[in-house]
Coordinates of C-alpha atoms in Angstrom, one line a residue:
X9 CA 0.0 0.0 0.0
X10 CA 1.3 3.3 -0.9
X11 CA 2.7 6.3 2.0
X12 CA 0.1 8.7 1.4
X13 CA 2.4 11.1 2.9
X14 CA 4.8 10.1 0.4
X15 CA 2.6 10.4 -2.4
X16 CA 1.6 14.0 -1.1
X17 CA 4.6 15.3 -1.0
X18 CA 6.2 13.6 -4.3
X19 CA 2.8 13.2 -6.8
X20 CA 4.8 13.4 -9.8
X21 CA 7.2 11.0 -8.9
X22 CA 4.1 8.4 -8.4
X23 CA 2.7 9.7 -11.4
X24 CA 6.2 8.6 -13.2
X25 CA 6.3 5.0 -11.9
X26 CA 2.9 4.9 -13.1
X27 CA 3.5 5.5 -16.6
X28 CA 6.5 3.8 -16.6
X29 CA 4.6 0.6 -15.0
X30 CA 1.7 1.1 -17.9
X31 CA -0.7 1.9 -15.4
X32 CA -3.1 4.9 -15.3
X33 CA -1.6 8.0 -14.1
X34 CA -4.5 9.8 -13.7
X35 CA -4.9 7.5 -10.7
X36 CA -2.8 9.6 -8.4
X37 CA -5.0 12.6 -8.4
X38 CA -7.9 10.8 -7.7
X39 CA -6.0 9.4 -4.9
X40 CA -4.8 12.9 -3.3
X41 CA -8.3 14.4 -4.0
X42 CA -10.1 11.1 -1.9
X43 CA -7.3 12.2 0.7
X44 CA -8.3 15.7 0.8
X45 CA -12.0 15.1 1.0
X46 CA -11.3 12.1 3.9
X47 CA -8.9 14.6 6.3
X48 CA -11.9 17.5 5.9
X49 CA -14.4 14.7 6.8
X50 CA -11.8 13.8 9.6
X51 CA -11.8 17.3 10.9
X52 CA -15.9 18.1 10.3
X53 CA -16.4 14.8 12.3
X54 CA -14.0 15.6 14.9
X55 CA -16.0 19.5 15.8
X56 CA -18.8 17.9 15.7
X57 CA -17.9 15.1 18.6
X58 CA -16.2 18.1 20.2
X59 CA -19.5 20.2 20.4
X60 CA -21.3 17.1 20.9
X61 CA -19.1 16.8 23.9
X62 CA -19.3 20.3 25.2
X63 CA -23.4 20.5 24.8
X64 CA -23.6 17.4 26.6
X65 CA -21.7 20.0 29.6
X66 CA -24.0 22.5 29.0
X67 CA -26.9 20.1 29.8
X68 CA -25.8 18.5 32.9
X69 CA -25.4 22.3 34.3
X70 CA -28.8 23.7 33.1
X71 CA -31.8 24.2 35.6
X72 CA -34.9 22.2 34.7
X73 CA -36.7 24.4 32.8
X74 CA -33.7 24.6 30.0
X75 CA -33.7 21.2 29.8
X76 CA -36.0 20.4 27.2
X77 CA -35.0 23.3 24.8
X78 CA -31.3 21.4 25.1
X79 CA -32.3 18.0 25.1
X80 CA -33.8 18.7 21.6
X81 CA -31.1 20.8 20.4
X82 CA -28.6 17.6 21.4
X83 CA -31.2 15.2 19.2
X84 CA -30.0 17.4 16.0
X85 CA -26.7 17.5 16.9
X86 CA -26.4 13.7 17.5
X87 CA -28.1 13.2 13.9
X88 CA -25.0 15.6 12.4
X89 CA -22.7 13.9 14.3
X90 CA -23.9 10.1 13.1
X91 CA -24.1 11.8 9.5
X92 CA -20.8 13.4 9.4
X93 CA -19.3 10.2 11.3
X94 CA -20.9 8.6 7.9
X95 CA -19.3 10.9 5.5
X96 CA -15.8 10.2 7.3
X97 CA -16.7 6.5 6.8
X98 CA -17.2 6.5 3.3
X99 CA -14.3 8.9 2.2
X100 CA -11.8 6.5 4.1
X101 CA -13.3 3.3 2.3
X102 CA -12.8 5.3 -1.0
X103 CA -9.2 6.2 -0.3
X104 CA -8.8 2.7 0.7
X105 CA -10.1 1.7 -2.5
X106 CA -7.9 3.7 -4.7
X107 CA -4.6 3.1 -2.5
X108 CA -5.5 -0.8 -3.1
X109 CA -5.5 0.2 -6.9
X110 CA -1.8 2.3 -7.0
X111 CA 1.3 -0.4 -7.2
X112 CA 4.1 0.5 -5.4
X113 CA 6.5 3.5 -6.9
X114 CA 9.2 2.0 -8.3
X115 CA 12.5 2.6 -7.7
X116 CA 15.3 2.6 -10.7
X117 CA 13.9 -0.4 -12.5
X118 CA 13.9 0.4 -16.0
X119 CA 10.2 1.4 -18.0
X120 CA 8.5 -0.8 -20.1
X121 CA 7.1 -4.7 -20.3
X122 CA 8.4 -8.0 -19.8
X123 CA 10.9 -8.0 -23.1
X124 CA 12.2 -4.0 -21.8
X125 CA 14.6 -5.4 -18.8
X126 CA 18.1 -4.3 -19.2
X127 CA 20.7 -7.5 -18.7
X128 CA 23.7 -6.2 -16.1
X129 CA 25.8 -9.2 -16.2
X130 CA 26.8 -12.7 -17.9
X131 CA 28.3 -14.9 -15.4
X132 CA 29.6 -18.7 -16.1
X133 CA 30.7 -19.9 -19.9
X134 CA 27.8 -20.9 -22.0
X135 CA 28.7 -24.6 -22.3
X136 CA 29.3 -26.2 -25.9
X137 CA 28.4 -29.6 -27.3
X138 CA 29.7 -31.8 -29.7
X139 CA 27.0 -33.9 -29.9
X140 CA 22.6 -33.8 -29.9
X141 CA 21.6 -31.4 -27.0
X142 CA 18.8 -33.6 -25.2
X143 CA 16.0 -31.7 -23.2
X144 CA 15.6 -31.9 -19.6
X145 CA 12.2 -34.2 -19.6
X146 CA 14.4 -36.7 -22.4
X147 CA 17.4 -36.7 -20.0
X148 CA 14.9 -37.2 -16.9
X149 CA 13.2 -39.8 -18.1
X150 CA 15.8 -41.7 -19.8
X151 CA 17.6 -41.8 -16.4
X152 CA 14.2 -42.8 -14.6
X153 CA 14.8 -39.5 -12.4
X154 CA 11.5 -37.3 -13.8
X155 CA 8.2 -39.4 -14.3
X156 CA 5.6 -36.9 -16.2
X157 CA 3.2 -39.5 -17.2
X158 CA 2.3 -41.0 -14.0
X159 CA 2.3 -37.4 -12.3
X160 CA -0.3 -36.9 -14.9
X161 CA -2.1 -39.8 -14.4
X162 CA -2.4 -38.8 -10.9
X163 CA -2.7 -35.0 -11.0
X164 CA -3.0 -34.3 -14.1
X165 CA -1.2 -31.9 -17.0
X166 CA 2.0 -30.7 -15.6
X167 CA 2.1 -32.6 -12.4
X168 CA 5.0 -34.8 -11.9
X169 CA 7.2 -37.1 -9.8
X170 CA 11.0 -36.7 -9.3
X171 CA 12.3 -40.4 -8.5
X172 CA 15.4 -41.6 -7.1
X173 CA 18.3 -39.8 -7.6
X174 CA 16.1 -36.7 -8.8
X175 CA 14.0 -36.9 -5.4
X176 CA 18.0 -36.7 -4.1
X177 CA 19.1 -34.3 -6.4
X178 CA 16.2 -32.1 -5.3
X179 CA 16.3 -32.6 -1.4
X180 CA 20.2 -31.9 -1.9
X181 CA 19.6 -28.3 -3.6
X182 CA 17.3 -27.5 -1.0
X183 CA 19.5 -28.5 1.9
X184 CA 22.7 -26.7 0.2
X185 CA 20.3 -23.7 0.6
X186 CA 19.3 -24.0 3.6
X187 CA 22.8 -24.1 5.3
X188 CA 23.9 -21.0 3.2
X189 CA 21.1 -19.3 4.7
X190 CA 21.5 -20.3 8.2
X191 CA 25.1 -19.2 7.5
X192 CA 23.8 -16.0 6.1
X193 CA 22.3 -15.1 9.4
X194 CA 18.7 -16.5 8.1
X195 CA 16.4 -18.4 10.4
X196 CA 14.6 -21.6 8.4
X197 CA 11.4 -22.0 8.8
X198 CA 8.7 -24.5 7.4
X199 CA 5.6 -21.8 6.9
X200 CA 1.8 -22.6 6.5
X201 CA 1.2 -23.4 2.8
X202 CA -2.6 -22.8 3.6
X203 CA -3.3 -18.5 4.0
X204 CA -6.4 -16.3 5.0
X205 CA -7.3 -14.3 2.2
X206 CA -5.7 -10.7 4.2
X207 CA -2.2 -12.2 4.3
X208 CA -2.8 -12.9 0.7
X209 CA -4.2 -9.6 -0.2
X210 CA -1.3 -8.3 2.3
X211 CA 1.7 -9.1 -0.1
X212 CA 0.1 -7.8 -3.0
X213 CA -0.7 -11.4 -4.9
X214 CA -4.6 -10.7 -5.5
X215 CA -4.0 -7.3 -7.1
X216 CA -3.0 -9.0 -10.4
X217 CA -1.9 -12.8 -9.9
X218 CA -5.4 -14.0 -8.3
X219 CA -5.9 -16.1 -11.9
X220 CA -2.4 -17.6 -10.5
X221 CA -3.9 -18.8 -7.3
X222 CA -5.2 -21.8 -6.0
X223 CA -9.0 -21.2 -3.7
X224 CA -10.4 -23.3 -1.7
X225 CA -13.8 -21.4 -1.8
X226 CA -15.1 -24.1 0.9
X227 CA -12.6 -22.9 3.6
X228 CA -12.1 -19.3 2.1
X229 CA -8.2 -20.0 2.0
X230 CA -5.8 -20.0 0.0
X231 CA -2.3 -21.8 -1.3
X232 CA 0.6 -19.9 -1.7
X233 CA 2.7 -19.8 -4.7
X234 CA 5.5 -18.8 -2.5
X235 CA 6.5 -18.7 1.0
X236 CA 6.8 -15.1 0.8
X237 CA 3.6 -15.0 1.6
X238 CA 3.6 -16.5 5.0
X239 CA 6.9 -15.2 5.7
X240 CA 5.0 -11.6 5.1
X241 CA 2.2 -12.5 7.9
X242 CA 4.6 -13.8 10.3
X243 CA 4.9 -10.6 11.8
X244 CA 0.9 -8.7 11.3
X245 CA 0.1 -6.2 13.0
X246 CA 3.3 -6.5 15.5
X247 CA 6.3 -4.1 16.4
X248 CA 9.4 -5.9 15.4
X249 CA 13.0 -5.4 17.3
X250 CA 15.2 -4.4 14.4
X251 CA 17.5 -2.9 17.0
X252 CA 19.6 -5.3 16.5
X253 CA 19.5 -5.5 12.7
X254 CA 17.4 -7.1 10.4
X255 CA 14.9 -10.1 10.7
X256 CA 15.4 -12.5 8.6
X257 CA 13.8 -15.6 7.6
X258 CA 14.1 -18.7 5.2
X259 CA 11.2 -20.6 4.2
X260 CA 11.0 -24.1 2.5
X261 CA 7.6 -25.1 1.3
X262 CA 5.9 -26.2 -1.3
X263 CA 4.1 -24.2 -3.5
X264 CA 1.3 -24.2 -5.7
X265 CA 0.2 -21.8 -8.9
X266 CA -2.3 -22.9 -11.3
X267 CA -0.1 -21.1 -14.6
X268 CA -3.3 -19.9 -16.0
X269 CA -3.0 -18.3 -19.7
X270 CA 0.4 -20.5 -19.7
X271 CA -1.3 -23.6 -21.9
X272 CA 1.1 -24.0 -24.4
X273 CA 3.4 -22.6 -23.1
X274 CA 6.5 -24.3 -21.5
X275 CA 4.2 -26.9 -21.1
X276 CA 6.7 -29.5 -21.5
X277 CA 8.8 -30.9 -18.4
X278 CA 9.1 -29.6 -15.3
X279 CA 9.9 -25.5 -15.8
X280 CA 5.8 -24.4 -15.5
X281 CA 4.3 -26.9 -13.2
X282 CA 1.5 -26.6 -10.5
X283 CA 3.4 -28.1 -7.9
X284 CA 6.9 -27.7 -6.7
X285 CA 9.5 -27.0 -3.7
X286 CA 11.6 -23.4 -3.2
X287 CA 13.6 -22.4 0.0
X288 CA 12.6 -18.6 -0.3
X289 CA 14.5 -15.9 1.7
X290 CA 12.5 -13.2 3.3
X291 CA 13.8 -9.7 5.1
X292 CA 12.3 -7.0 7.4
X293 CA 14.4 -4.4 7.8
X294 CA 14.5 -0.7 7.8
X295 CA 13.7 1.5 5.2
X296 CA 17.1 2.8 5.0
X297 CA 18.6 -0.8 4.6
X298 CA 16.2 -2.0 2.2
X299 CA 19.0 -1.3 -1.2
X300 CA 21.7 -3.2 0.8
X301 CA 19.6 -5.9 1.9
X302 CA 18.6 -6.3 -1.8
X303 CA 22.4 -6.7 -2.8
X304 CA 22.7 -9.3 0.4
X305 CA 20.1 -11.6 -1.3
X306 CA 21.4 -11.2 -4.5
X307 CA 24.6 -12.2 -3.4
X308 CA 23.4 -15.2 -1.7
X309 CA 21.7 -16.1 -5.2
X310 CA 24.7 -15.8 -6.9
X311 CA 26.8 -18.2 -4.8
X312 CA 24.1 -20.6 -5.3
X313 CA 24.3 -20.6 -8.8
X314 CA 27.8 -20.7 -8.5
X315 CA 27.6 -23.9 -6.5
X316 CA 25.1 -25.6 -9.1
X317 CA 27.7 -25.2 -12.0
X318 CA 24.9 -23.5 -14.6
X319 CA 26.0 -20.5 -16.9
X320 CA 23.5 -17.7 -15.9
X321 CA 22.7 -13.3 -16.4
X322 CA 21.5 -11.2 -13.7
X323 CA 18.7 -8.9 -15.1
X324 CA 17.2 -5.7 -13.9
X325 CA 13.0 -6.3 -14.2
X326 CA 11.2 -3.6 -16.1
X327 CA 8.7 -1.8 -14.3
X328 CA 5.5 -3.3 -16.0
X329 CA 6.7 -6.5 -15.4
X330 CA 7.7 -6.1 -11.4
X331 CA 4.3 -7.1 -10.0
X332 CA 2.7 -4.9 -7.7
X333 CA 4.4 -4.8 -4.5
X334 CA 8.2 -4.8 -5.8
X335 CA 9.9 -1.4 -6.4
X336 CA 12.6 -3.2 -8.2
X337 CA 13.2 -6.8 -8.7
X338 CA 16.4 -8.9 -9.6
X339 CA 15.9 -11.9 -12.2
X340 CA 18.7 -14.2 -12.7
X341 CA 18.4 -16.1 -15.6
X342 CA 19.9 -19.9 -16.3
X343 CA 21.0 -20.9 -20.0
X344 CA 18.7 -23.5 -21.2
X345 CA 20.9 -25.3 -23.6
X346 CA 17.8 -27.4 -25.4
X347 CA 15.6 -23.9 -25.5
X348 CA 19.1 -22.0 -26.9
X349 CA 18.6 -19.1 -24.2
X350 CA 18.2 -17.7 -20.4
X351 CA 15.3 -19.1 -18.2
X352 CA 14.2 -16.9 -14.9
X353 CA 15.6 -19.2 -12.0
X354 CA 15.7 -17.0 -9.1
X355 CA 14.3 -13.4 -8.3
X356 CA 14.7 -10.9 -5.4
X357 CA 12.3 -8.3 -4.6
X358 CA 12.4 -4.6 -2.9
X359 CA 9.2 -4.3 -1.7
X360 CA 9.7 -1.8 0.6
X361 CA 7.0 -0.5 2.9
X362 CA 4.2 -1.5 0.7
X363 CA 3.6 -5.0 2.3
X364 CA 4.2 -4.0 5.3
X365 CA 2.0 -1.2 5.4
X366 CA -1.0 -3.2 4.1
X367 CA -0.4 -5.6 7.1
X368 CA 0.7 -3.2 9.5
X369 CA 3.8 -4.6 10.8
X370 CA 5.9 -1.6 12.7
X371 CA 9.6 -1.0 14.3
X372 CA 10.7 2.1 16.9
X373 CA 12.9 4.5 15.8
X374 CA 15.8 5.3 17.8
X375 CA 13.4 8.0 19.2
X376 CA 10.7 5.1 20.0
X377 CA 8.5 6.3 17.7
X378 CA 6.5 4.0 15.5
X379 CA 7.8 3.4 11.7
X380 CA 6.5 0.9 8.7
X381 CA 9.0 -1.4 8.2
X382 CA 10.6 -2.9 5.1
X383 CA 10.2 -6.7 3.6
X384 CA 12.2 -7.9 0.7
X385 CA 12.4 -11.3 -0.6
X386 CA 14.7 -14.0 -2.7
X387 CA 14.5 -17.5 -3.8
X388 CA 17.6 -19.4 -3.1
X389 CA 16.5 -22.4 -4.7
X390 CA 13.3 -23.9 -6.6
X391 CA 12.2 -27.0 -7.9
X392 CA 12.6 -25.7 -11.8
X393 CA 16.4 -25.2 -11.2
X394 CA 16.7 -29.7 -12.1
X395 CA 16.3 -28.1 -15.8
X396 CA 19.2 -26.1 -15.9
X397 CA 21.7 -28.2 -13.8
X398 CA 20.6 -31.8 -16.0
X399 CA 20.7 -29.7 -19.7
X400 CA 24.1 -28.0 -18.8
X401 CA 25.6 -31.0 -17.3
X402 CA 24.1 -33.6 -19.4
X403 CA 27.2 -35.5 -21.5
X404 CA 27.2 -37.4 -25.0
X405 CA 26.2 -40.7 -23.8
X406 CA 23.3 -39.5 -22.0
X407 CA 24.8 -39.3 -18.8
X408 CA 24.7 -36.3 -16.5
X409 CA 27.4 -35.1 -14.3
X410 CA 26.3 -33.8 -10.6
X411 CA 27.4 -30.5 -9.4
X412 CA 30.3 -31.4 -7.1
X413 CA 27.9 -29.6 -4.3
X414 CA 25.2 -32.2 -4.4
X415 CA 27.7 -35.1 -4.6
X416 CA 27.2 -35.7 -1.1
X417 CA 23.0 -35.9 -1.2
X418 CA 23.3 -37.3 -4.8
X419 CA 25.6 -40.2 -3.8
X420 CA 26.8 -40.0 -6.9
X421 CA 29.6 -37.9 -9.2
X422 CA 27.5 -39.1 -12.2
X423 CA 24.0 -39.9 -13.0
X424 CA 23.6 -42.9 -15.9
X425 CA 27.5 -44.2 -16.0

């Protein structure tokens, strides 16, 4: 949710982000006008409790023949009072309305859609082969590792089972995550994967992504498509200690997204599924720390990837393609040596004070004073990243060499010999 103080005092700069997000500019005006006309209802509201207040005075000292005159004169009053209480009611609900409606100002991503993000870095060698590249799913199944058709049988298109050594494989990843986090400073944590509907409207992921999420109408929940989202309601409506630095947390859950609008697209394998496993990173901090803290996960990301062995480019999101609660957002991209080019594997996210705001989660200042934190997030590792490490480490007799970082989950140095 947007700092209506913020937007106040910098509408042009919203108005900017906006336009650069391909959303409605004109959006912000209606906003500060709904702001101007709730803080005059505020005030009208407030006189009018205050007279109601001093009246009520004036009738416990009148004699008995004033009474009545008063009594009826404090009727009227009460009747302005419920009405302008009213009035104050229904501007708040429309500022509420529009605030719900304005994504959160961005901050240095480039403008434009999902093809206008600018690339900032190539890391790793693109590897080259002297023989047929094989895909992921013909490499998965030829190792008895990935079984799509008796996923589908079971769940149907795009579900899945990872056998084996690609059960192993998996579980490895996830636990190589985990201890870089905990040796990050990050506490693990195995989050609900079942949400009320205000944590889910709290990180931002009905604003636009509700075709993307799973309801369960008959409980009025939901399943996350991330663990950022339960990492984000840890903490409603508390104060946080960030005295002592920032909290952080790392999640590992499964997660579930139905890929609407996706059919036919990446349909094949295990890179769009509706079902998989991701050790997410998640950060409150202070506002002031939020650009750092963005780098930190980043950094983290990259030494993952590193440890994996898969060629990969670090890309800066554009802003119509950030989703509603980042102000910027971090892709790093995998080369997908069957596909011929980069597939998103990670992301990070500066969200700023937008969830928090919507969920009301608080710090004190070094003056004790009150102050909407901060939340950023990162995945560290996901169940799509199998597709990168088998294509780029798959070898001409079909065989696939494991990361010498998994070795020890794996059991192996090489899948198929």
């Amino acid at each position: 949710m947007i700092d209506l103080k913020f937007l106040r005092e910098n509408p042009d700069v919203v108005r900017q982000s906006q336009t650069a997000r391909g959303e409605d500019p004109a959006l912000v005006g209606q906003l500060i006008a709904a702001d101007e006309k709730r803080r005059s209802a505020i005030q009208a509201a407030d006189e009018l409790r205050g007279e109601q207040k001093a009246f009520g005075k004036k009738i416990g000292q009148a004699s008995p023949e004033e009474r009545p005159a008063l009594l009826e004169g404090s009727n009227e009053l009460k009747t302005r009072v419920k009405e302008a209480e009213a009035a104050q009611a229904e501007a708040e609900a429309k500022v509420n309305e529009l605030q719900y409606k304005i994504p959160n100002p961005i901050q240095g991503a480039p403008a434009g859609g999902e093809e206008d993000f600018v690339v900032l870095e190539h890391v790793g060698e693109v590897p080259e082969f002297d023989f047929e590249v094989k895909d992921h799913l013909d490499l998965g199944e030829s190792l008895g590792i990935i079984d799509m058709k008796r996923g589908t049988k079971i769940g149907g298109a795009r579900f899945y089972y990872l056998a084996g050594d690609g059960a192993w494989m998996q579980l490895g990843m996830l636990m190589l995550a985990a201890q870089k986090a905990r040796e990050a400073g990050f506490k693990l944590m195995v989050p609900p994967v079942l949400v009320r509907p205000e944590i889910m409207q709290g990180t931002g992921f009905l604003d636009e992504h509700d075709e993307e999420i799973y309801y369960l109408e008959r409980d009025d929940m939901y399943l996350v498509g991330t663990s950022e989202v339960a990492l984000a309601g840890l903490h409603q409506d508390e104060i946080i200690d960030l005295s002592d630095g920032p909290l952080l947390y790392a999640g590992w859950s499964s997660c579930f997204r139905r890929e609407a609008g996706s059919y036919g697209k990446d349909t094949r394998g295990i890179l769009r599924v509706h079902q998989f496993d991701k050790l997410e990173m998640f950060a409150y901090c202070k506002p002031e720390d939020a650009e750092e803290m963005h780098q930190k996960l980043l950094g983290l990301e990259r030494e993952m990837l590193a440890a994996v062995e898969v060629p990969y480019r670090i890309i800066d999101v554009a802003a119509g393609d950030l989703g509603s609660s980042a102000a910027r957002k971090f892709d790093t991209e995998a080369w997908v040596p069957s596909q011929d080019t980069y597939r998103e594997l990670t992301s990070t996210s500066n969200c700023t004070t937008f969830q928090a705001r919507r969920l009301n989660i608080r710090y004190r200042d070094e003056n004790g004073k009150t102050q909407t934190a901060a939340t950023l997030n990162g995945t560290l590792a996901t169940t799509r990243w199998l597709v990168a490490i088998l294509e780029n480490n798959q070898q001409a007799d079909g065989s696939v060499r494991v990361p010498a970082a998994l070795q020890p989950w794996v059991g192996k140095e090489v899948l198929g010999a």
